[in-house]
Amino acid sequence: EDRTPHIWPAAVHLLRRLILKDLEFPHPVRTKLYISRAKSKWRRLENEDALWSALQRKGYRRVFMAEYPLEHQLDMIARAESIVIHAGGDSPITMFAPMDCKIIELTIGRLAGTFGSLCWAHVLGQPFYRVNGTPTANTGKLPTDADCTIDVDKVMEAIQ
């Protein structure tokens, strides 16, 4: 009822250990990731070029998760220093990010999702910031599947 995740943190830590234990991390360098939806059919960012330009100047790498096998996705996430991600089906992967990884979630105000990046940040103690965009065209089947524009300055404030 209170919309707060009620998950046993020890269960999440056990799951993280079980899944990440066999991965080799050939590149121990921490990375900053922007997980893009530019190639998706809905919930795209109409001003992604402006956001990507600003993030690039701050050392972010843009990735399209569907282009990588699961092991590579987990490797990228497990080494992330900061992740800018859209709310939705991709966002639960942040549960495998380091506990000091800053999570910046992009969404629209009417998508109140709490079982994704927000939930895992709450359980793991990750710094979490949500930036709401302005919905534009509804390109999917659900009201929450709207494309949007995002205030790039607010995202840049969140990554500081």
Short mmCIF file of C-alpha atoms in Angstrom, two decimals:
data_model
loop_
_atom_site.label_atom_id
_atom_site.label_comp_id
_atom_site.label_asym_id
_atom_site.label_seq_id
_atom_site.Cartn_x
_atom_site.Cartn_y
_atom_site.Cartn_z
CA GLU A 1 0.00 0.00 0.00
CA ASP A 2 2.80 2.45 0.78
CA ARG A 3 4.45 1.75 -2.65
CA THR A 4 7.72 0.97 -0.87
CA PRO A 5 9.57 -2.16 -1.97
CA HIS A 6 9.47 -4.82 0.72
CA ILE A 7 12.24 -7.16 -0.36
CA TRP A 8 14.68 -8.97 1.83
CA PRO A 9 18.07 -7.37 0.97
CA ALA A 10 19.96 -10.58 1.81
CA ALA A 11 18.03 -12.36 -0.97
CA VAL A 12 19.12 -9.72 -3.48
CA HIS A 13 22.76 -9.98 -2.38
CA LEU A 14 22.62 -13.77 -2.68
CA LEU A 15 21.16 -13.53 -6.19
CA ARG A 16 23.86 -11.03 -7.17
CA ARG A 17 26.62 -13.34 -5.88
CA LEU A 18 25.17 -16.40 -7.61
CA ILE A 19 24.80 -14.69 -10.98
CA LEU A 20 27.94 -12.55 -11.00
CA LYS A 21 30.35 -15.06 -9.39
CA ASP A 22 31.30 -16.84 -12.61
CA LEU A 23 31.70 -13.76 -14.74
CA GLU A 24 35.18 -12.67 -15.63
CA PHE A 25 35.69 -8.95 -15.69
CA PRO A 26 38.51 -8.45 -18.20
CA HIS A 27 38.20 -4.67 -18.03
CA PRO A 28 38.17 -3.57 -14.39
CA VAL A 29 37.76 0.09 -15.33
CA ARG A 30 34.50 1.63 -14.09
CA THR A 31 32.30 3.04 -16.84
CA LYS A 32 29.47 5.52 -17.22
CA LEU A 33 26.60 4.12 -19.27
CA TYR A 34 23.66 5.60 -21.09
CA ILE A 35 21.24 2.80 -21.96
CA SER A 36 19.45 4.16 -25.00
CA ARG A 37 15.97 3.43 -26.35
CA ALA A 38 16.61 5.23 -29.66
CA LYS A 39 16.13 1.99 -31.62
CA SER A 40 12.94 1.04 -29.76
CA LYS A 41 9.42 1.34 -31.14
CA TRP A 42 8.05 3.26 -28.14
CA ARG A 43 9.11 5.29 -25.12
CA ARG A 44 11.86 6.96 -27.10
CA LEU A 45 13.43 10.25 -26.20
CA GLU A 46 12.65 12.81 -28.88
CA ASN A 47 15.59 14.99 -27.86
CA GLU A 48 18.03 12.13 -27.39
CA ASP A 49 20.63 13.76 -29.62
CA ALA A 50 20.87 16.71 -27.20
CA LEU A 51 21.03 14.42 -24.16
CA TRP A 52 23.58 12.12 -25.77
CA SER A 53 25.76 15.07 -26.74
CA ALA A 54 25.78 16.33 -23.14
CA LEU A 55 26.40 12.86 -21.67
CA GLN A 56 29.19 12.18 -24.13
CA ARG A 57 31.03 15.28 -22.91
CA LYS A 58 30.87 13.78 -19.39
CA GLY A 59 32.45 10.49 -20.49
CA TYR A 60 29.32 8.35 -20.91
CA ARG A 61 29.10 5.44 -23.32
CA ARG A 62 25.80 4.88 -25.17
CA VAL A 63 24.70 1.25 -25.34
CA PHE A 64 21.78 -0.59 -26.86
CA MET A 65 21.36 -3.60 -24.59
CA ALA A 66 19.62 -5.77 -27.21
CA GLU A 67 22.87 -5.81 -29.20
CA TYR A 68 24.81 -7.64 -26.47
CA PRO A 69 24.62 -11.15 -25.03
CA LEU A 70 23.53 -11.38 -21.41
CA GLU A 71 27.06 -12.01 -20.12
CA HIS A 72 28.29 -8.81 -21.76
CA GLN A 73 25.31 -6.84 -20.40
CA LEU A 74 26.04 -8.07 -16.88
CA ASP A 75 29.73 -7.25 -17.27
CA MET A 76 28.94 -3.68 -18.31
CA ILE A 77 26.44 -3.17 -15.51
CA ALA A 78 28.62 -4.80 -12.84
CA ARG A 79 31.44 -2.33 -13.59
CA ALA A 80 29.31 0.81 -13.93
CA GLU A 81 30.08 3.95 -11.99
CA SER A 82 26.92 5.66 -13.21
CA ILE A 83 23.95 4.53 -15.31
CA VAL A 84 21.40 6.69 -17.10
CA ILE A 85 18.49 4.40 -17.96
CA HIS A 86 14.88 4.67 -19.07
CA ALA A 87 12.25 3.29 -16.71
CA GLY A 88 10.75 0.08 -17.95
CA GLY A 89 11.68 -3.47 -18.81
CA ASP A 90 15.43 -2.82 -19.01
CA SER A 91 15.70 -1.08 -15.66
CA PRO A 92 15.76 -4.11 -13.31
CA ILE A 93 19.27 -4.93 -14.58
CA THR A 94 20.57 -2.18 -12.29
CA MET A 95 20.31 -4.69 -9.42
CA PHE A 96 23.65 -6.01 -10.70
CA ALA A 97 25.34 -2.60 -10.61
CA PRO A 98 27.80 -1.84 -7.81
CA MET A 99 26.25 -0.53 -4.64
CA ASP A 100 27.98 2.83 -5.12
CA CYS A 101 26.76 3.15 -8.73
CA LYS A 102 24.63 6.25 -9.29
CA ILE A 103 21.37 5.43 -11.08
CA ILE A 104 19.58 8.15 -13.04
CA GLU A 105 16.20 6.96 -14.30
CA LEU A 106 14.39 8.77 -17.11
CA THR A 107 10.62 8.45 -17.21
CA ILE A 108 7.37 10.29 -17.64
CA GLY A 109 5.38 11.42 -14.61
CA ARG A 110 2.50 9.05 -15.25
CA LEU A 111 4.83 6.04 -15.13
CA ALA A 112 5.22 5.57 -11.41
CA GLY A 113 7.15 2.30 -11.71
CA THR A 114 8.67 1.17 -8.44
CA PHE A 115 9.83 -2.33 -9.34
CA GLY A 116 12.90 -1.57 -11.40
CA SER A 117 15.80 0.79 -10.84
CA LEU A 118 14.03 2.51 -7.95
CA CYS A 119 13.40 -0.75 -6.11
CA TRP A 120 16.96 -2.06 -6.47
CA ALA A 121 18.49 1.29 -5.55
CA HIS A 122 16.35 1.30 -2.41
CA VAL A 123 17.36 -2.25 -1.46
CA LEU A 124 21.06 -1.86 -2.33
CA GLY A 125 21.56 1.72 -1.15
CA GLN A 126 22.53 2.98 -4.61
CA PRO A 127 22.25 6.74 -5.15
CA PHE A 128 19.07 7.15 -7.22
CA TYR A 129 17.63 10.09 -9.15
CA ARG A 130 14.49 10.13 -11.26
CA VAL A 131 14.05 12.75 -13.98
CA ASN A 132 10.54 13.04 -15.41
CA GLY A 133 10.16 13.94 -19.04
CA THR A 134 7.28 15.56 -20.88
CA PRO A 135 5.16 13.02 -22.78
CA THR A 136 4.66 13.63 -26.48
CA ALA A 137 3.28 11.02 -28.91
CA ASN A 138 1.87 7.79 -27.47
CA THR A 139 3.68 5.27 -29.68
CA GLY A 140 2.85 2.04 -27.83
CA LYS A 141 -0.27 0.23 -26.66
CA LEU A 142 -0.30 1.56 -23.10
CA PRO A 143 -0.66 5.12 -21.80
CA THR A 144 2.80 4.74 -20.27
CA ASP A 145 4.34 3.95 -23.69
CA ALA A 146 4.64 7.59 -24.71
CA ASP A 147 7.72 9.07 -26.28
CA CYS A 148 8.91 12.14 -24.42
CA THR A 149 11.37 14.98 -24.21
CA ILE A 150 13.64 15.33 -21.20
CA ASP A 151 15.15 18.41 -19.60
CA VAL A 152 18.83 17.81 -20.36
CA ASP A 153 19.91 20.27 -17.67
CA LYS A 154 18.04 18.27 -15.00
CA VAL A 155 19.76 15.08 -16.14
CA MET A 156 23.13 16.82 -16.03
CA GLU A 157 22.39 18.05 -12.49
CA ALA A 158 21.55 14.49 -11.44
CA ILE A 159 24.82 13.04 -12.76
CA GLN A 160 26.98 15.52 -10.83
#
